[in-house]
Short mmCIF file of C-alpha atoms in Angstrom, two decimals:
data_model
loop_
_atom_site.label_atom_id
_atom_site.label_comp_id
_atom_site.label_asym_id
_atom_site.label_seq_id
_atom_site.Cartn_x
_atom_site.Cartn_y
_atom_site.Cartn_z
CA MET J 26 0.51 -0.01 0.19
CA ASN J 27 1.00 3.61 -1.07
CA HIS J 28 0.12 6.74 0.76
CA PHE J 29 1.51 8.44 -2.22
CA PHE J 30 -1.19 6.81 -4.61
CA PHE J 31 -4.02 7.34 -1.70
CA LYS J 32 -2.48 11.44 -1.55
CA HIS J 33 -3.49 11.81 -5.17
CA ALA J 34 -6.37 9.92 -5.00
CA ILE J 35 -7.69 12.16 -2.40
CA GLU J 36 -6.85 14.61 -3.95
CA LEU J 37 -8.84 14.05 -6.86
CA ALA J 38 -11.66 13.64 -4.16
CA GLN J 39 -11.21 16.72 -3.37
CA LYS J 40 -12.85 17.54 -6.89
CA GLY J 41 -16.12 16.70 -5.74
CA LEU J 42 -16.96 18.11 -3.01
CA GLY J 43 -20.43 19.78 -3.57
CA HIS J 44 -21.35 18.82 -6.35
CA THR J 45 -22.24 15.19 -5.80
CA LEU J 46 -25.11 15.40 -3.68
CA PRO J 47 -26.86 12.69 -2.45
CA ASN J 48 -23.43 10.38 -2.80
CA PRO J 49 -20.25 10.87 -1.70
CA ALA J 50 -17.02 12.69 -2.92
CA VAL J 51 -14.77 9.67 -4.76
CA GLY J 52 -11.75 9.84 -5.89
CA ALA J 53 -9.34 6.80 -7.75
CA VAL J 54 -5.83 5.91 -9.70
CA VAL J 55 -4.79 2.48 -11.36
CA VAL J 56 -1.63 1.34 -10.68
CA LYS J 57 0.41 -0.59 -12.88
CA GLU J 58 3.74 -1.29 -12.23
CA ASN J 59 4.36 1.55 -9.55
CA LYS J 60 2.92 4.35 -11.81
CA ILE J 61 0.02 5.50 -12.21
CA VAL J 62 -1.67 4.68 -15.24
CA ALA J 63 -5.33 6.36 -14.89
CA ARG J 64 -7.18 8.58 -12.85
CA GLY J 65 -10.76 9.14 -11.81
CA TRP J 66 -13.46 11.25 -9.44
CA HIS J 67 -17.36 10.69 -9.01
CA LYS J 68 -18.21 14.53 -10.66
CA LYS J 69 -21.72 14.47 -10.01
CA ALA J 70 -24.98 11.46 -8.84
CA GLY J 71 -26.35 9.70 -11.29
CA GLU J 72 -22.44 10.28 -13.48
CA ARG J 73 -19.54 7.68 -14.02
CA HIS J 74 -18.23 6.00 -10.69
CA ALA J 75 -14.62 7.38 -9.73
CA GLU J 76 -13.22 3.85 -10.36
CA ILE J 77 -15.48 3.36 -13.36
CA VAL J 78 -14.23 7.19 -14.74
CA ALA J 79 -10.03 5.80 -14.28
CA MET J 80 -10.36 2.09 -15.61
CA ASP J 81 -12.67 4.52 -18.93
CA GLU J 82 -9.09 6.59 -18.83
CA ALA J 83 -7.24 3.06 -19.69
CA ARG J 84 -9.29 1.89 -21.45
CA ALA J 85 -9.39 4.74 -23.77
CA ALA J 86 -5.43 4.35 -23.80
CA GLY J 87 -5.01 1.48 -24.26
CA THR J 88 -4.65 -0.30 -20.81
CA ASP J 89 -3.99 -3.44 -20.39
CA LEU J 90 -5.16 -3.46 -16.49
CA LYS J 91 -4.76 -6.92 -15.28
CA GLY J 92 -3.18 -7.04 -12.82
CA ALA J 93 -3.22 -3.84 -11.41
CA SER J 94 -4.27 -1.63 -8.51
CA LEU J 95 -6.57 -0.12 -7.55
CA TYR J 96 -6.41 3.08 -4.57
CA ILE J 97 -9.66 4.42 -4.16
CA THR J 98 -10.94 6.43 -1.72
CA LEU J 99 -14.50 4.99 -0.62
CA GLU J 100 -15.49 0.98 -0.78
CA PRO J 101 -16.50 0.20 -4.13
CA CYS J 102 -20.11 -0.61 -4.90
CA ARG J 103 -21.48 -3.93 -5.82
CA HIS J 104 -25.43 -2.68 -5.81
CA TYR J 105 -27.27 -1.26 -8.73
CA GLY J 106 -28.35 2.18 -8.25
CA ARG J 107 -28.33 4.62 -10.99
CA THR J 108 -24.93 3.76 -12.83
CA PRO J 109 -24.20 -0.51 -12.13
CA PRO J 110 -22.41 -1.82 -9.39
CA CYS J 111 -18.27 -1.48 -9.73
CA THR J 112 -16.87 -4.24 -8.45
CA ASP J 113 -18.08 -6.62 -11.81
CA ARG J 114 -16.94 -4.38 -13.94
CA ILE J 115 -12.64 -4.35 -11.11
CA VAL J 116 -13.75 -8.17 -11.39
CA GLN J 117 -13.92 -7.89 -15.98
CA GLU J 118 -10.64 -5.56 -16.09
CA GLY J 119 -8.80 -7.75 -13.99
CA ILE J 120 -8.07 -5.82 -11.26
CA ALA J 121 -5.54 -7.68 -8.88
CA ARG J 122 -5.74 -5.99 -5.59
CA VAL J 123 -7.79 -2.59 -4.02
CA PHE J 124 -6.46 -0.51 -1.47
CA MET J 125 -9.07 1.06 0.22
CA GLY J 126 -9.24 4.94 2.57
CA MET J 127 -12.48 3.28 4.36
CA ARG J 128 -16.21 1.40 4.15
CA ASP J 129 -18.35 2.88 2.19
CA PRO J 130 -21.16 3.33 5.15
CA PHE J 131 -23.90 3.11 2.83
CA GLU J 132 -25.79 -0.09 4.17
CA ARG J 133 -26.23 -0.91 1.19
CA VAL J 134 -22.56 -1.33 0.47
CA ASN J 135 -21.11 -1.64 3.47
CA GLY J 136 -18.32 -4.57 3.74
CA ARG J 137 -20.22 -5.86 1.21
CA GLY J 138 -18.45 -4.72 -2.04
CA MET J 139 -15.42 -5.64 -0.43
CA ALA J 140 -16.55 -9.39 0.57
CA VAL J 141 -17.39 -9.60 -3.51
CA LEU J 142 -14.72 -8.81 -4.74
CA LYS J 143 -12.57 -10.71 -1.92
CA GLU J 144 -14.63 -13.65 -2.88
CA LYS J 145 -13.57 -12.69 -6.32
CA GLY J 146 -9.60 -13.65 -5.28
CA ILE J 147 -8.11 -9.99 -5.40
CA ASP J 148 -6.46 -8.49 -2.45
CA VAL J 149 -8.84 -6.03 -0.31
CA GLN J 150 -6.64 -3.44 1.63
CA CYS J 151 -8.05 -0.92 4.18
CA LEU J 152 -6.81 1.97 5.58
CA LYS J 153 -7.07 0.99 9.61
CA LYS J 154 -8.88 3.71 11.17
CA GLY J 155 -7.17 5.95 13.54
CA SER J 156 -4.33 6.48 11.17
CA PRO J 157 -3.81 9.37 10.13
CA LEU J 158 -3.92 8.76 6.18
CA TYR J 159 -7.45 7.13 7.22
CA ARG J 160 -8.64 11.23 9.37
CA GLU J 161 -7.63 12.33 5.45
CA VAL J 162 -10.40 9.60 4.14
CA ALA J 163 -12.66 10.12 6.11
CA ASP J 164 -12.98 14.37 6.47
CA LEU J 165 -13.30 14.32 2.24
CA ASN J 166 -17.18 13.04 3.72
CA GLN J 167 -17.58 13.84 6.93
CA PRO J 168 -21.55 15.45 6.36
CA PHE J 169 -22.62 12.36 4.39
CA ILE J 170 -20.97 10.23 7.03
CA LYS J 171 -22.91 11.09 9.62
CA TRP J 172 -25.89 11.80 7.21
CA THR J 173 -25.14 7.98 6.44
CA ASN J 174 -24.72 6.63 10.01
CA THR J 175 -28.26 9.11 11.63
CA SER J 176 -30.34 10.33 9.95
CA LEU J 177 -29.30 14.17 10.47
CA PRO J 178 -27.84 16.31 8.24
CA TYR J 179 -23.82 17.63 8.84
CA VAL J 180 -24.58 21.43 9.90
CA THR J 181 -22.23 24.78 10.04
CA MET J 182 -22.70 28.09 12.05
CA LYS J 183 -21.44 30.81 10.58
CA ALA J 184 -21.29 34.05 11.43
CA ALA J 185 -18.92 37.19 9.98
CA CYS J 186 -17.94 39.51 13.19
CA THR J 187 -15.92 42.09 15.38
CA LEU J 188 -13.19 40.37 17.74
CA ASP J 189 -15.32 41.63 20.58
CA GLY J 190 -18.00 39.81 18.72
CA LYS J 191 -20.71 41.51 17.12
CA ILE J 192 -22.75 41.76 13.74
CA ALA J 193 -23.96 44.81 13.72
CA THR J 194 -23.81 48.56 14.95
CA ARG J 195 -26.46 49.29 17.80
CA ALA J 196 -28.02 50.97 14.57
CA GLY J 197 -28.21 47.95 12.76
CA SER J 198 -25.07 48.16 10.62
CA SER J 199 -23.57 45.36 9.50
CA ALA J 200 -22.03 46.23 6.04
CA TRP J 201 -19.83 44.91 5.63
CA ILE J 202 -17.40 43.99 8.52
CA THR J 203 -15.00 41.49 6.47
CA GLY J 204 -13.18 41.89 3.78
CA GLU J 205 -13.91 40.37 0.51
CA GLN J 206 -11.05 37.87 0.28
CA ALA J 207 -13.44 36.53 3.42
CA ARG J 208 -16.33 37.45 2.09
CA SER J 209 -15.90 35.32 -0.73
CA ASP J 210 -14.91 32.08 1.19
CA ALA J 211 -17.31 32.45 3.26
CA ARG J 212 -19.83 32.25 -0.47
CA ARG J 213 -17.98 29.44 -1.32
CA GLU J 214 -18.36 27.69 1.55
CA ARG J 215 -22.66 27.98 1.55
CA SER J 216 -22.39 26.64 -2.06
CA MET J 217 -20.37 23.85 -0.73
CA CYS J 218 -23.13 22.55 1.26
CA ASP J 219 -26.75 21.18 0.25
CA ALA J 220 -29.34 23.58 1.67
CA VAL J 221 -28.77 27.27 3.68
CA LEU J 222 -30.49 28.40 7.03
CA VAL J 223 -31.20 31.86 7.76
CA GLY J 224 -33.34 34.20 9.44
CA SER J 225 -36.99 35.84 8.25
CA GLY J 226 -34.84 39.13 10.34
CA THR J 227 -31.67 38.24 7.87
CA VAL J 228 -33.99 38.19 4.95
CA ARG J 229 -35.48 41.00 5.71
CA ALA J 230 -33.34 43.33 6.28
CA ASP J 231 -30.47 41.79 2.96
CA ASN J 232 -33.14 40.73 0.83
CA PRO J 233 -30.28 38.42 0.04
CA GLU J 234 -30.43 35.45 -2.80
CA LEU J 235 -28.52 33.17 -1.30
CA ALA J 236 -27.61 31.04 -4.48
CA ALA J 237 -24.67 29.33 -5.29
CA HIS J 238 -21.69 30.70 -6.36
CA GLY J 239 -18.09 30.56 -8.15
CA GLU J 240 -18.03 27.33 -9.75
CA TYR J 241 -21.63 25.65 -7.90
CA THR J 242 -23.23 28.56 -9.94
CA GLY J 243 -26.99 27.15 -10.68
CA LYS J 244 -25.80 24.18 -8.20
CA SER J 245 -29.82 23.38 -6.49
CA LEU J 246 -28.65 25.53 -2.80
CA LEU J 247 -32.16 24.53 -0.53
CA ARG J 248 -32.84 27.99 0.64
CA VAL J 249 -34.25 27.49 4.52
CA ILE J 250 -35.74 30.36 5.76
CA PHE J 251 -36.83 30.38 9.67
CA ASP J 252 -39.55 32.06 10.47
CA PRO J 253 -41.73 31.68 13.49
CA SER J 254 -44.22 34.51 12.97
CA LEU J 255 -44.67 33.45 8.51
CA THR J 256 -44.05 37.16 7.83
CA LEU J 257 -41.98 37.72 5.88
CA PRO J 258 -43.34 38.78 1.61
CA THR J 259 -43.55 36.14 -1.10
CA THR J 260 -42.10 39.43 -2.78
CA MET J 261 -38.72 38.83 -1.75
CA LYS J 262 -35.95 37.35 -3.50
CA VAL J 263 -35.38 33.46 -1.31
CA PHE J 264 -38.47 33.24 -3.42
CA ARG J 265 -38.46 33.72 -6.72
CA ASP J 266 -38.65 29.44 -7.01
CA ALA J 267 -40.02 26.53 -5.63
CA ASN J 268 -36.60 25.59 -3.78
CA VAL J 269 -37.05 26.95 -0.68
CA LEU J 270 -38.58 26.27 2.81
CA VAL J 271 -39.99 28.47 5.07
CA ALA J 272 -39.61 27.07 8.84
CA THR J 273 -42.05 28.07 11.53
CA THR J 274 -45.32 26.32 14.27
CA GLY J 275 -48.04 26.27 13.46
CA ARG J 276 -49.86 28.55 15.19
CA ALA J 277 -48.36 30.78 12.34
CA LEU J 278 -49.47 29.17 9.61
CA GLU J 279 -53.13 28.24 10.68
CA GLN J 280 -53.16 32.13 10.44
CA ALA J 281 -51.33 33.28 7.35
CA GLY J 282 -50.06 29.79 5.75
CA GLN J 283 -52.70 30.53 2.71
CA ALA J 284 -50.73 33.31 1.29
CA TYR J 285 -47.54 31.35 0.83
CA ALA J 286 -49.10 28.13 -0.38
CA GLU J 287 -50.96 30.35 -3.39
CA ARG J 288 -47.57 31.68 -4.22
CA GLY J 289 -45.90 27.75 -4.09
CA ILE J 290 -44.50 28.30 -0.97
CA GLU J 291 -43.71 25.48 0.68
CA THR J 292 -44.07 25.94 5.17
CA ARG J 293 -44.35 23.65 7.11
CA ALA J 294 -44.88 23.97 11.06
CA PHE J 295 -41.86 22.02 13.32
CA GLY J 296 -43.59 23.21 16.76
CA ALA J 297 -46.63 24.14 17.82
CA THR J 298 -46.05 27.62 19.38
CA ARG J 299 -41.93 27.64 18.47
CA VAL J 300 -39.68 25.95 15.71
CA SER J 301 -37.49 22.81 17.37
CA ILE J 302 -34.11 22.65 15.00
CA LYS J 303 -33.71 19.28 16.21
CA GLN J 304 -37.19 18.02 13.83
CA LEU J 305 -36.22 20.33 11.08
CA LEU J 306 -33.20 18.89 10.58
CA GLN J 307 -35.12 15.11 10.74
CA TYR J 308 -37.12 16.12 8.11
CA LEU J 309 -34.28 17.48 6.24
CA GLY J 310 -32.20 14.37 6.83
CA GLN J 311 -35.31 13.16 5.33
CA ARG J 312 -35.18 15.02 2.38
CA SER J 313 -31.53 13.58 1.87
CA ILE J 314 -29.73 17.10 2.30
CA GLN J 315 -26.24 16.07 4.46
CA HIS J 316 -25.21 19.55 5.09
CA VAL J 317 -26.72 22.74 6.22
CA PHE J 318 -25.29 26.06 6.49
CA VAL J 319 -26.48 27.94 9.07
CA GLU J 320 -25.66 32.41 8.76
CA GLY J 321 -29.37 32.94 9.87
CA GLY J 322 -28.38 35.84 12.40
CA ALA J 323 -28.06 36.35 16.07
CA GLY J 324 -31.94 34.64 15.70
CA VAL J 325 -31.43 31.92 14.29
CA HIS J 326 -27.73 30.97 16.16
CA GLY J 327 -29.33 30.90 19.53
CA SER J 328 -32.20 28.93 19.02
CA VAL J 329 -29.62 26.55 17.10
CA PHE J 330 -26.83 27.15 20.01
CA GLU J 331 -29.87 26.24 22.36
CA GLU J 332 -30.67 23.00 21.09
CA ALA J 333 -26.65 21.87 20.34
CA LEU J 334 -26.91 22.07 24.37
CA LEU J 335 -28.58 19.60 25.20
CA ASP J 336 -28.14 17.61 21.68
CA PRO J 337 -23.76 17.16 20.33
CA LEU J 338 -25.10 16.49 16.99
CA ILE J 339 -26.98 19.69 15.99
CA ILE J 340 -23.86 21.54 15.97
CA ASP J 341 -20.99 19.67 13.67
CA ARG J 342 -18.71 22.92 13.14
CA VAL J 343 -18.46 25.92 14.13
CA LEU J 344 -16.60 28.49 11.34
CA TRP J 345 -16.58 32.28 11.82
CA TYR J 346 -14.70 35.29 10.01
CA MET J 347 -12.96 37.76 12.20
CA ALA J 348 -12.24 41.44 11.21
CA PRO J 349 -9.77 43.84 13.32
CA MET J 350 -12.27 45.66 14.19
CA LEU J 351 -14.42 46.43 17.67
CA PHE J 352 -18.18 47.85 17.90
CA GLY J 353 -19.18 48.29 21.04
CA GLY J 354 -22.00 48.67 22.51
CA LYS J 355 -24.80 46.34 24.44
CA SER J 356 -26.92 46.93 22.09
CA ALA J 357 -25.10 45.88 18.97
CA LEU J 358 -25.92 42.24 18.51
CA SER J 359 -23.65 39.44 19.16
CA ALA J 360 -23.25 36.87 16.78
CA ILE J 361 -25.07 34.22 18.64
CA GLY J 362 -28.38 35.51 20.84
CA GLY J 363 -30.34 33.40 23.16
CA THR J 364 -30.46 32.93 26.57
CA GLY J 365 -26.54 32.13 26.95
CA VAL J 366 -24.39 28.98 29.77
CA GLU J 367 -25.10 30.30 32.46
CA SER J 368 -21.12 29.25 33.95
CA VAL J 369 -18.45 29.27 32.39
CA PRO J 370 -18.20 24.90 32.89
CA SER J 371 -20.77 24.85 30.94
CA ALA J 372 -19.27 26.62 27.97
CA PHE J 373 -19.76 24.89 24.52
CA ARG J 374 -15.81 23.48 23.86
CA ILE J 375 -15.28 23.33 20.53
CA PRO J 376 -11.66 20.55 20.24
CA HIS J 377 -10.53 21.04 16.39
CA MET J 378 -9.73 24.85 16.06
CA ASP J 379 -7.79 26.04 12.31
CA VAL J 380 -7.32 28.60 12.10
CA THR J 381 -6.23 30.74 8.72
CA HIS J 382 -5.47 34.74 6.90
CA LEU J 383 -7.59 36.09 4.71
CA GLY J 384 -6.30 39.69 4.12
CA VAL J 385 -6.61 40.72 7.44
CA ASP J 386 -9.05 38.76 8.82
CA LEU J 387 -9.26 35.29 10.03
CA LYS J 388 -11.41 32.93 9.79
CA LEU J 389 -11.06 29.82 12.22
CA SER J 390 -12.83 26.79 11.45
CA GLY J 391 -14.17 24.26 14.80
CA ARG J 392 -15.18 21.00 14.62
CA ILE J 393 -17.08 19.87 17.01
CA ASN J 394 -17.83 16.09 15.28
CA VAL J 395 -15.16 14.60 14.28
CA TYR J 396 -17.63 10.79 12.78
#
């Protein structure tokens, strides 16, 4: 097992991040006589899987794959989905060795692909759990792994704030706290997700489009609006098409739901008088949403945070962009509203933190759950 080839497969898999819902991002390289002869990655659900792309490339080049080795970040499938089983093609090509990054946790695969290959006399090896390289492979698909194992989407909470934790001045001014480099990075982070969750206050104040950007332009990003009172005008930009969900309460739905229904806007109650974040996430998971990007302002962040204090599966990652400025003022909005914790020992702790400079701003990416 050669770590160099695995590293290259990981780099290939990264090209598919944010594009493959509901499938994971996967990279593969085919090696013969200690040289890479073909490579591939999964580009989009319904299209060829990474190992098929690589083997097709080899066949197009006239390369005989008999006796070759396949390095792949995730276990090959052995069932019919939108595409045929990859294990059949691996056997057909005469691949002698398959080096897997990890098992596919999806119930229709999970060990079955490995078993089929072994039955056909192929040498199959998997990276050891806990090894640094295994961690890199697992990090590729944290949302997919969580969703597969818990039926809940992975949740990233994002904020852009000053060094004193403010997201607006006491007068409500907030454009722009961070610089263009940080804002561009935040848009890319959002675009890689499957859904974005914001509050009605943010929509009313900024009238955002909440669209995917850059290489993800045109991607179908579900816009989830947290609106317990169902008071937003249906003329806002977020309601431009049907790819939107308004999360509200039973009481509000009875009183104002008809106006939204007439516009074809999906509204759903996740509680009688307050929106349950857990119920909302369960519903999104049922819709195969694997990664939710929360950038909803103090109110939404407060609601998500307070449920996360009771349930460790509510928030998986925090993404904070901090600008070198101070607003001050007790009435200036902080990044997280709500009641908050009562004592220091009760603080919400973030065990894994990475810090990056983006111009003069800081990007703090903290992982709370590691799957």
